[in-house]
Coordinates of C-alpha atoms and ligand atoms in Angstrom, one line a residue:
X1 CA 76.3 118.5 122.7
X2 CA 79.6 117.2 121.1
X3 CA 81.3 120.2 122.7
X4 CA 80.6 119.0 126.2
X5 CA 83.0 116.2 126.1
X6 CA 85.4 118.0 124.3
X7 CA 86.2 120.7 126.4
X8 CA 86.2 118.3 129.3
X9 CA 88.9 116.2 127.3
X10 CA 92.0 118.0 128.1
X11 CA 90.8 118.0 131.9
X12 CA 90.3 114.1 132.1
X13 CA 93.8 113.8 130.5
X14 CA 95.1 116.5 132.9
X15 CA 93.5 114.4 135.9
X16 CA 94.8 111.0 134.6
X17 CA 98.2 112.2 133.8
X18 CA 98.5 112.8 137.3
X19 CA 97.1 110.2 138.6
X20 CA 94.1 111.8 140.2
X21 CA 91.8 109.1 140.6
X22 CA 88.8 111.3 142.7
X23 CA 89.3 114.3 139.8
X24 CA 88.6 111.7 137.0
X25 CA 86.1 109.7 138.4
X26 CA 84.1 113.4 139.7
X27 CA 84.2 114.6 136.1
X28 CA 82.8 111.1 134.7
X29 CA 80.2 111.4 137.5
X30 CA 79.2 114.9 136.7
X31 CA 79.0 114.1 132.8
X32 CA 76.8 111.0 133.2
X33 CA 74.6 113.4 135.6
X34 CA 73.9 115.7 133.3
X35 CA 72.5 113.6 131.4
X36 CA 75.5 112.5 128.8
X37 CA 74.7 109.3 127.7
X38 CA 77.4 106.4 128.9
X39 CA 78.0 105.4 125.6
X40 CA 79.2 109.0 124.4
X41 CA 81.4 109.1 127.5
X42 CA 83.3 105.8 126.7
X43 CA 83.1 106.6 122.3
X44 CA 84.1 110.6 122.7
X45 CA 85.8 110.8 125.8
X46 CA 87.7 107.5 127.4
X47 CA 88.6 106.3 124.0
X48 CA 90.2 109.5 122.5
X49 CA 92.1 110.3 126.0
X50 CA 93.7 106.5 125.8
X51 CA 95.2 107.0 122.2
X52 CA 96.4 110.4 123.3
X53 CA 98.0 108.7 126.5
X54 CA 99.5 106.1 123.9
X55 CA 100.8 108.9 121.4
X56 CA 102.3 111.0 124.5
X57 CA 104.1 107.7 125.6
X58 CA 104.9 106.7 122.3
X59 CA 106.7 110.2 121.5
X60 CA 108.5 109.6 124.9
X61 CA 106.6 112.8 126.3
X62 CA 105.1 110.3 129.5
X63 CA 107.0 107.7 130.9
X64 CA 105.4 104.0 131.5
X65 CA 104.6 105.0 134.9
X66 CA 102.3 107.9 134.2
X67 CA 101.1 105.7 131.2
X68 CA 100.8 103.1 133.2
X69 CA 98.6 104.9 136.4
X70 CA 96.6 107.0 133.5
X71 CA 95.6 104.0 132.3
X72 CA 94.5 102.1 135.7
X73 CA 92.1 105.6 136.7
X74 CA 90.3 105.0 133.3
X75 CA 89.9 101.4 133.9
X76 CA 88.0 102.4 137.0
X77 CA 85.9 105.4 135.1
X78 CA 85.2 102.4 132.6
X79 CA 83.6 100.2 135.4
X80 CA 81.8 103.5 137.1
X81 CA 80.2 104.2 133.4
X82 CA 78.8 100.7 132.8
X83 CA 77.7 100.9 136.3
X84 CA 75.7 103.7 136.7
X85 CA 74.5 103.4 133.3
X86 CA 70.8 101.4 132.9
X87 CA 70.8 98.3 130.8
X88 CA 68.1 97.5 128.5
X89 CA 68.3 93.1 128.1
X90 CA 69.0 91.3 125.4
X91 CA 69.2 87.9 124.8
X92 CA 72.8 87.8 123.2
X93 CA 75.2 86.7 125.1
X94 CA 78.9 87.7 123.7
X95 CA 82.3 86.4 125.9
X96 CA 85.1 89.0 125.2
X97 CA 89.1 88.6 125.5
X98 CA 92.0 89.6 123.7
X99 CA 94.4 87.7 121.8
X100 CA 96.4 85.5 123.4
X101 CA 99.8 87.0 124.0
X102 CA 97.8 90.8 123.5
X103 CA 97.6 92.2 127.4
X104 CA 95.6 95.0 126.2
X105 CA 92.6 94.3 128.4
X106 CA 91.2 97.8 128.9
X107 CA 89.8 97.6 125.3
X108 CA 88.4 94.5 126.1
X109 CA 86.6 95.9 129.3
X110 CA 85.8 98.9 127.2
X111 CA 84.1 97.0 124.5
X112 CA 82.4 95.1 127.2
X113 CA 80.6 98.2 129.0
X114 CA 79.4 99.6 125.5
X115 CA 77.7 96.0 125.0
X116 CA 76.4 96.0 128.1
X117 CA 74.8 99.4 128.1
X118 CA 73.5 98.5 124.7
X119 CA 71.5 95.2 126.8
X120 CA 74.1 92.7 125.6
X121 CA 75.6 90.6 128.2
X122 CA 79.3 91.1 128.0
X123 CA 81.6 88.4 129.7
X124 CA 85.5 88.9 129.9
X125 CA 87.7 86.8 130.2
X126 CA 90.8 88.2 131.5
X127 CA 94.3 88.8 129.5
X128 CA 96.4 85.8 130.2
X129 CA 93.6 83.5 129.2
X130 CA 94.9 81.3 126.3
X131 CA 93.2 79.4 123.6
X132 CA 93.4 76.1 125.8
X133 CA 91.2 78.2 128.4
X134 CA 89.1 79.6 126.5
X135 CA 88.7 75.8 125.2
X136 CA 87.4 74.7 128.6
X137 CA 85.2 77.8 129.6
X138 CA 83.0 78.0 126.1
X139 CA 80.8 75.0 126.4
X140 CA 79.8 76.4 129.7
X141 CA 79.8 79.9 128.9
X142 CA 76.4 79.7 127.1
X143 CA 77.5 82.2 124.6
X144 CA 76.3 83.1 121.1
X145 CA 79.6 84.7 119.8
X146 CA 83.5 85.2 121.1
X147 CA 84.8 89.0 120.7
X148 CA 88.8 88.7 120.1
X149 CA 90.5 91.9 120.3
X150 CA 94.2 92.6 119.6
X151 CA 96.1 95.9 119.6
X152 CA 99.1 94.2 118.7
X153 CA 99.8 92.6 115.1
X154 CA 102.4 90.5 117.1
X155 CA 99.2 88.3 118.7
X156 CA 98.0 87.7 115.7
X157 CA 98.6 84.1 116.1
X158 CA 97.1 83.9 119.2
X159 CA 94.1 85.1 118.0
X160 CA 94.3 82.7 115.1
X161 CA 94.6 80.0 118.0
X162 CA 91.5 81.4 120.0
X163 CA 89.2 81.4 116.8
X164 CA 89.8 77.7 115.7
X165 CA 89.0 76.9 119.2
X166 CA 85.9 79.3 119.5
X167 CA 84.7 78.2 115.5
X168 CA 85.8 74.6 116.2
X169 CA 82.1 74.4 119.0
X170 CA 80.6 76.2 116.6
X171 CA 80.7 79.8 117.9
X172 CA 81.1 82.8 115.8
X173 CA 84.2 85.0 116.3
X174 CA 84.3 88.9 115.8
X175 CA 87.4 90.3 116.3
X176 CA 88.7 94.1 116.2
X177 CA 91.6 96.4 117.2
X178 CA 94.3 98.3 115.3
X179 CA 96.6 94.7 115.6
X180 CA 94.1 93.5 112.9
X181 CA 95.8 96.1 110.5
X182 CA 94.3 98.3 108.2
X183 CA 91.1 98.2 107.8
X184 CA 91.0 94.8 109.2
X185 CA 93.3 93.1 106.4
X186 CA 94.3 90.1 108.6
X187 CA 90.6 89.7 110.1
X188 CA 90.0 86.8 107.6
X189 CA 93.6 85.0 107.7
X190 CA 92.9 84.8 111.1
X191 CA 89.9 82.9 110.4
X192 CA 87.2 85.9 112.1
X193 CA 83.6 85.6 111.2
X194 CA 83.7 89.4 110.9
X195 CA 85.7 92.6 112.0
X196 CA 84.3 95.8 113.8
X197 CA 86.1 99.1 113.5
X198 CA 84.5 100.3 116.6
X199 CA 82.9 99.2 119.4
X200 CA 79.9 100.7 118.4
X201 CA 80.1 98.9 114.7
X202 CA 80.9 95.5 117.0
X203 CA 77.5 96.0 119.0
X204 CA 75.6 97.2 116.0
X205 CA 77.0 93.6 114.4
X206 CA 76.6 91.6 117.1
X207 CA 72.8 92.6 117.7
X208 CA 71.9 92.2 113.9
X209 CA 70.1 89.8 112.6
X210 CA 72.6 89.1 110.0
X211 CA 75.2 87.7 112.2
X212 CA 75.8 83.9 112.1
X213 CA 74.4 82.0 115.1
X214 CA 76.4 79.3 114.6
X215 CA 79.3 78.7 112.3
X216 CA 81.6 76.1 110.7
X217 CA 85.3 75.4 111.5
X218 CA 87.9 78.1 110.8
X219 CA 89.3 77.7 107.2
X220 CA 92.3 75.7 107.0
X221 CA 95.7 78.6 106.3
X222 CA 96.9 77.5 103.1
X223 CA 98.6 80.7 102.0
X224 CA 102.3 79.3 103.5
X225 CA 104.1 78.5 101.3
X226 CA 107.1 77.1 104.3
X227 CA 107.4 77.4 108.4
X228 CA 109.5 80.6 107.7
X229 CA 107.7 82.1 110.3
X230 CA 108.2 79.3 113.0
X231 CA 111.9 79.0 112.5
X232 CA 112.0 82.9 112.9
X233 CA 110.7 82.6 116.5
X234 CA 113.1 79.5 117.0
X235 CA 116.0 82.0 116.3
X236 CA 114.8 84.6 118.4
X237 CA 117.9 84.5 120.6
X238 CA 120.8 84.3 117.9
X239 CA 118.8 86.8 115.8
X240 CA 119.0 89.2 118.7
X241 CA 122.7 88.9 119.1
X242 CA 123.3 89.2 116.0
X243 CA 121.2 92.6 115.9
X244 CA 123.2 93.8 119.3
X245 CA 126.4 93.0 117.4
X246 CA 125.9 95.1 114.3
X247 CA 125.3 98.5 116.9
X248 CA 128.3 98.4 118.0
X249 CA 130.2 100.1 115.2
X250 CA 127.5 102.8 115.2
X251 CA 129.1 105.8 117.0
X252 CA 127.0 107.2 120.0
X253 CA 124.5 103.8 119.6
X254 CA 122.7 102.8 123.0
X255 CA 122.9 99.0 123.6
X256 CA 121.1 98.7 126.2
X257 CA 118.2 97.0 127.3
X258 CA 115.4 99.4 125.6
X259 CA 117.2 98.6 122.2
X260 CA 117.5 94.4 123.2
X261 CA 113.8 94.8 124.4
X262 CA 113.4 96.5 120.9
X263 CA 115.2 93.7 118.5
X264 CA 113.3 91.0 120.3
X265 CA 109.4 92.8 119.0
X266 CA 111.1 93.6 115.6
X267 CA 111.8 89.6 115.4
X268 CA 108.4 88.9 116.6
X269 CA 106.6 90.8 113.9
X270 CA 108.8 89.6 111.6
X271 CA 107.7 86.3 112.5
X272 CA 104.0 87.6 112.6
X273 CA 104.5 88.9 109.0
X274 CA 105.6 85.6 107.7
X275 CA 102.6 83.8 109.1
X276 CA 100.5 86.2 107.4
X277 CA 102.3 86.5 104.4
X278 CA 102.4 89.8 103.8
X279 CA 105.5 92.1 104.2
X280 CA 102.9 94.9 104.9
X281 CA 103.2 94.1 108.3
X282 CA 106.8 94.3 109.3
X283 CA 106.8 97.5 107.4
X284 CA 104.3 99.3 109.1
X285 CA 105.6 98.0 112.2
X286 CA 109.2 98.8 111.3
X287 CA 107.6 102.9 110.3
X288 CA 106.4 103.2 113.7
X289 CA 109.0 101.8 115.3
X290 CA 111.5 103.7 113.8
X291 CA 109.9 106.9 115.0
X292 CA 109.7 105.2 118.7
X293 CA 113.3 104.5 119.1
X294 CA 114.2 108.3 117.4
X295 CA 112.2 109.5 120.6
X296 CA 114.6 107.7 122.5
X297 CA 117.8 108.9 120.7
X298 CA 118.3 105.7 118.4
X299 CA 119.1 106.3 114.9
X300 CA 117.2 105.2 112.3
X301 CA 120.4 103.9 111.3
X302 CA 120.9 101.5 114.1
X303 CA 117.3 99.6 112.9
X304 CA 118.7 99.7 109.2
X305 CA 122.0 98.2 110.5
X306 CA 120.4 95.6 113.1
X307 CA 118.1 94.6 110.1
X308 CA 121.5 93.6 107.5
X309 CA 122.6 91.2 110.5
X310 CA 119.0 89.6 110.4
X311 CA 119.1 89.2 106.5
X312 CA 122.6 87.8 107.0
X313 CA 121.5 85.1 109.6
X314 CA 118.6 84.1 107.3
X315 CA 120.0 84.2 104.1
X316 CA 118.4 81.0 103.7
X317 CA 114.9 82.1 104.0
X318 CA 113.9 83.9 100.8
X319 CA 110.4 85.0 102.4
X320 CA 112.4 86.6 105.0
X321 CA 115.2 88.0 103.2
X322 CA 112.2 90.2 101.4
X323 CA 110.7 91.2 104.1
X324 CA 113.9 92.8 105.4
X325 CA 114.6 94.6 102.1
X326 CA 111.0 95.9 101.8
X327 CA 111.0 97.1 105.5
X328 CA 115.1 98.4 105.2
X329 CA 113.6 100.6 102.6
X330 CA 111.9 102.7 104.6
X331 CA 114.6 103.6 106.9
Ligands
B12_1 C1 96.9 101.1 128.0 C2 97.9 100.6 127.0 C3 98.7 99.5 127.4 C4 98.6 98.8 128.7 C5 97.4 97.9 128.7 C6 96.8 97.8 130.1 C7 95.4 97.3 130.0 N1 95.0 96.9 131.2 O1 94.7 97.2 129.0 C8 100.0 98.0 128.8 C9 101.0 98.8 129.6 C10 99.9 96.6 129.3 C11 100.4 98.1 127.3 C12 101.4 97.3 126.8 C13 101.9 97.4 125.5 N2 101.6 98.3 124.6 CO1 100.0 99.4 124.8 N3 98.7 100.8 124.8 C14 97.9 101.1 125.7 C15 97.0 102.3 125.2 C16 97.5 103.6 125.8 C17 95.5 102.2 125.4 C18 94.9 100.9 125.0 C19 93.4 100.9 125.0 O2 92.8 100.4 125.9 N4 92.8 101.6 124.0 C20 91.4 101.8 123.9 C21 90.8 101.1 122.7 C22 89.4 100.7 123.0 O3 90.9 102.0 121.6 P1 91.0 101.7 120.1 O4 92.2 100.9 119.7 O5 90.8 103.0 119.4 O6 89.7 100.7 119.9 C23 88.7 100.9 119.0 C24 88.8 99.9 117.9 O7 90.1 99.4 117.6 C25 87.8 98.8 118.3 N5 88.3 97.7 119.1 C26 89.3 97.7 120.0 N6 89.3 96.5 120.7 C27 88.4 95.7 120.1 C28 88.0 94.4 120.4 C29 86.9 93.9 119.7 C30 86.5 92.4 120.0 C31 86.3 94.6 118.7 C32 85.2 94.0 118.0 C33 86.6 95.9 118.5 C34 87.7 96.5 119.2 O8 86.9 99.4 119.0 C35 87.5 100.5 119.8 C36 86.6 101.6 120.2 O9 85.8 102.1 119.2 C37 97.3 102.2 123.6 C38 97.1 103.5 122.9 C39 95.9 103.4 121.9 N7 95.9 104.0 120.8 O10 94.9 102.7 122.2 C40 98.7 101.6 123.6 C41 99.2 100.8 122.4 C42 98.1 99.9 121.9 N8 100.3 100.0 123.0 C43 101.3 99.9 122.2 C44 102.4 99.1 122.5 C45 103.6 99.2 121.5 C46 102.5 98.3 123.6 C47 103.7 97.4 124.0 C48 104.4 96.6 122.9 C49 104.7 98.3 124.7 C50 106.0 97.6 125.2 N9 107.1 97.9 124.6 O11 105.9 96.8 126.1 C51 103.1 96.5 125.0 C52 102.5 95.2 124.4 C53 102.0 94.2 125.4 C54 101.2 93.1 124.7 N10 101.8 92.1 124.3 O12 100.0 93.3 124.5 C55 101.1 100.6 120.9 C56 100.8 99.7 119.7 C57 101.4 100.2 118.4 C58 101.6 99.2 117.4 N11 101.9 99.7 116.2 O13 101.7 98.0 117.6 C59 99.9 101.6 121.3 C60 99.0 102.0 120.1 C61 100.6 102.9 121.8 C62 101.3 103.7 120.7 N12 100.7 104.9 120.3 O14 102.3 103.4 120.2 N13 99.7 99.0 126.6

């Protein structure tokens, strides 16, 4: 059967990528009739289509607009699956939401409509919703676990907020997305019960016997060794200028507002990196980013150069200083 959904693959991405809500949702419709289970639709089809919309964006092939409506249609195909789709009860009861400061709520929704069509009551909480909420909405909730996701290593300590809060009444976190790095790496910083690779994985885990019912407080972080990380979000602003300045020199460089937009994430996950302690982060980040910006004409150069005013303006932060070197490298 594996075929089925790949052939129809490259339509669903044709109809998204043109915004053709009646094409995508008649194509879902007709797979689910004949007899596709929902959950295949969401693990072979919706999922692989969204990180092909984020690779054709990310290579500058579709502009945020046509990212942007692909990714509304599949929201709706997303609700239509877990719809139509029966659901077997359970008596787990799992709240979902991203990170605080991660607006990725598709994947939340996703993950939602897989636990639901596997009979587990799914309810999400919308992006936006911040550890204080999600303080306030838990002891009415009546839930047996939180599910955290994050796409984005920069919310990393958002979800860190979220999971003292959720492990704090006693409920047991699992969290998953690429922002948890590879292979989860930064699950356990963060203070997570467990990490899923997939939403199947996180249903499979959440409907085991093996998971915790009710847990103890978040270990305390006791790997920083200073508040590198806070002071690097307290220069945000100078740190920026700095970063403009240095382009200037470089013949041909774009300063515009996609570079300024750029510098400001590079100085969040350089931030994010010294919270977690490891450079590993800034220098993935700093790979992919590269490649982003040379998609958009930038030279690698211009990141490299940007970088050396950073280092200069925290020459007084040896954590930080590293991090630049090690991420400089591969430029
Ligand atoms: C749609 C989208 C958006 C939309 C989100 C709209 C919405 N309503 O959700 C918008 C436009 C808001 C957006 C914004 C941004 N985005 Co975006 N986005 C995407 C896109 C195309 C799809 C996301 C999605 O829903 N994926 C579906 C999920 C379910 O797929 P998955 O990751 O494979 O998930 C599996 C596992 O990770 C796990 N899992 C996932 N979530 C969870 C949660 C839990 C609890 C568990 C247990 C498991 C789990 O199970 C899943 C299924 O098996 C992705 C591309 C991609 N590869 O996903 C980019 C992507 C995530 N975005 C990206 C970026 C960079 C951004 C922006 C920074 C762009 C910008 N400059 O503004 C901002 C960040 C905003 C923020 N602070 O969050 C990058 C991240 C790359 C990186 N290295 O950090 C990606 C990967 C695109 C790319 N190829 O470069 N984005």
């Amino acid at each position: 059967m594996t075929h089925v959904i790949s052939d129809e693959l490259d339509l669903f991405l044709a109809h998204i990528g043109r915004a053709d809500e009646v094409e995508a949702l008649t194509l879902v419709r007709n797979l689910l009739g004949s007899g596709v289970p929902g959950e295949r639709v969401l693990t072979d089809l919706v999922i692989p289509a969204l990180r092909t919309v984020g690779e054709r964006w990310a290579n500058g092939d579709w502009s945020v607009a046509r990212e942007h409506g692909a990714s509304h249609i599949t929201g709706r195909v997303v609700h239509l699956i877990a719809d139509a789709t029966p659901r077997p009860r359970s008596a787990a009861r799992v709240v979902v939401c991203c990170a605080q400061g991660d607006w990725h709520g598709l994947a939340s929704t996703i993950l939602a409509a897989l636990l639901r069509v596997r009979g587990i009551e799914a309810m999400v909480l919308p992006p936006g919703t911040g550890a204080g909420e999600l303080a306030r909405v838990l002891p009415d909730a009546g839930a047996d676990s939180v599910a955290i996701g994050c796409m984005v290593s920069t919310a990393l300590p958002g979800a860190r907020a979220m999971v003292e809060v959720a492990r704090r009444v006693g409920v047991p976190v699992l969290v998953g997305g690429p922002g948890f790095g590879p292979d989860g790496r930064w699950a356990g910083l963060v203070g997570a019960n467990g990490w899923a690779q997939d939403a199947r994985q996180a249903a499979d885990m959440l409907a085991s016997p093996d998971w915790p019912t009710i847990t103890t407080p978040a270990p305390r972080l006791r790997h920083l060794p200073d508040a590198a990380h806070d002071s690097v979000g307290l220069l945000r602003t100078p740190l920026v200028a700095a970063g403009m300045a240095a382009l200037v020199p470089i013949e041909g460089q774009r300063s515009d507002s996609t570079m300024r937009d750029g510098l400001v994430s590079a100085v969040d996950a350089l931030a994010v990196s010294l919270f977690l302690d490891d450079h590993v982060l800034f220098v993935d980040f700093t790979r992919w980013f590269a490649d982003v910006l040379e998609h958009r004409d930038v030279k690698r150069e211009a990141l490299a150069a940007a970088y050396r005013a950073f280092a200069a303006q925290l020459a007084h932060m040896p954590r930080a200083g590293s991090t630049l070197t090690a991420a400089g490298a591969v430029l």
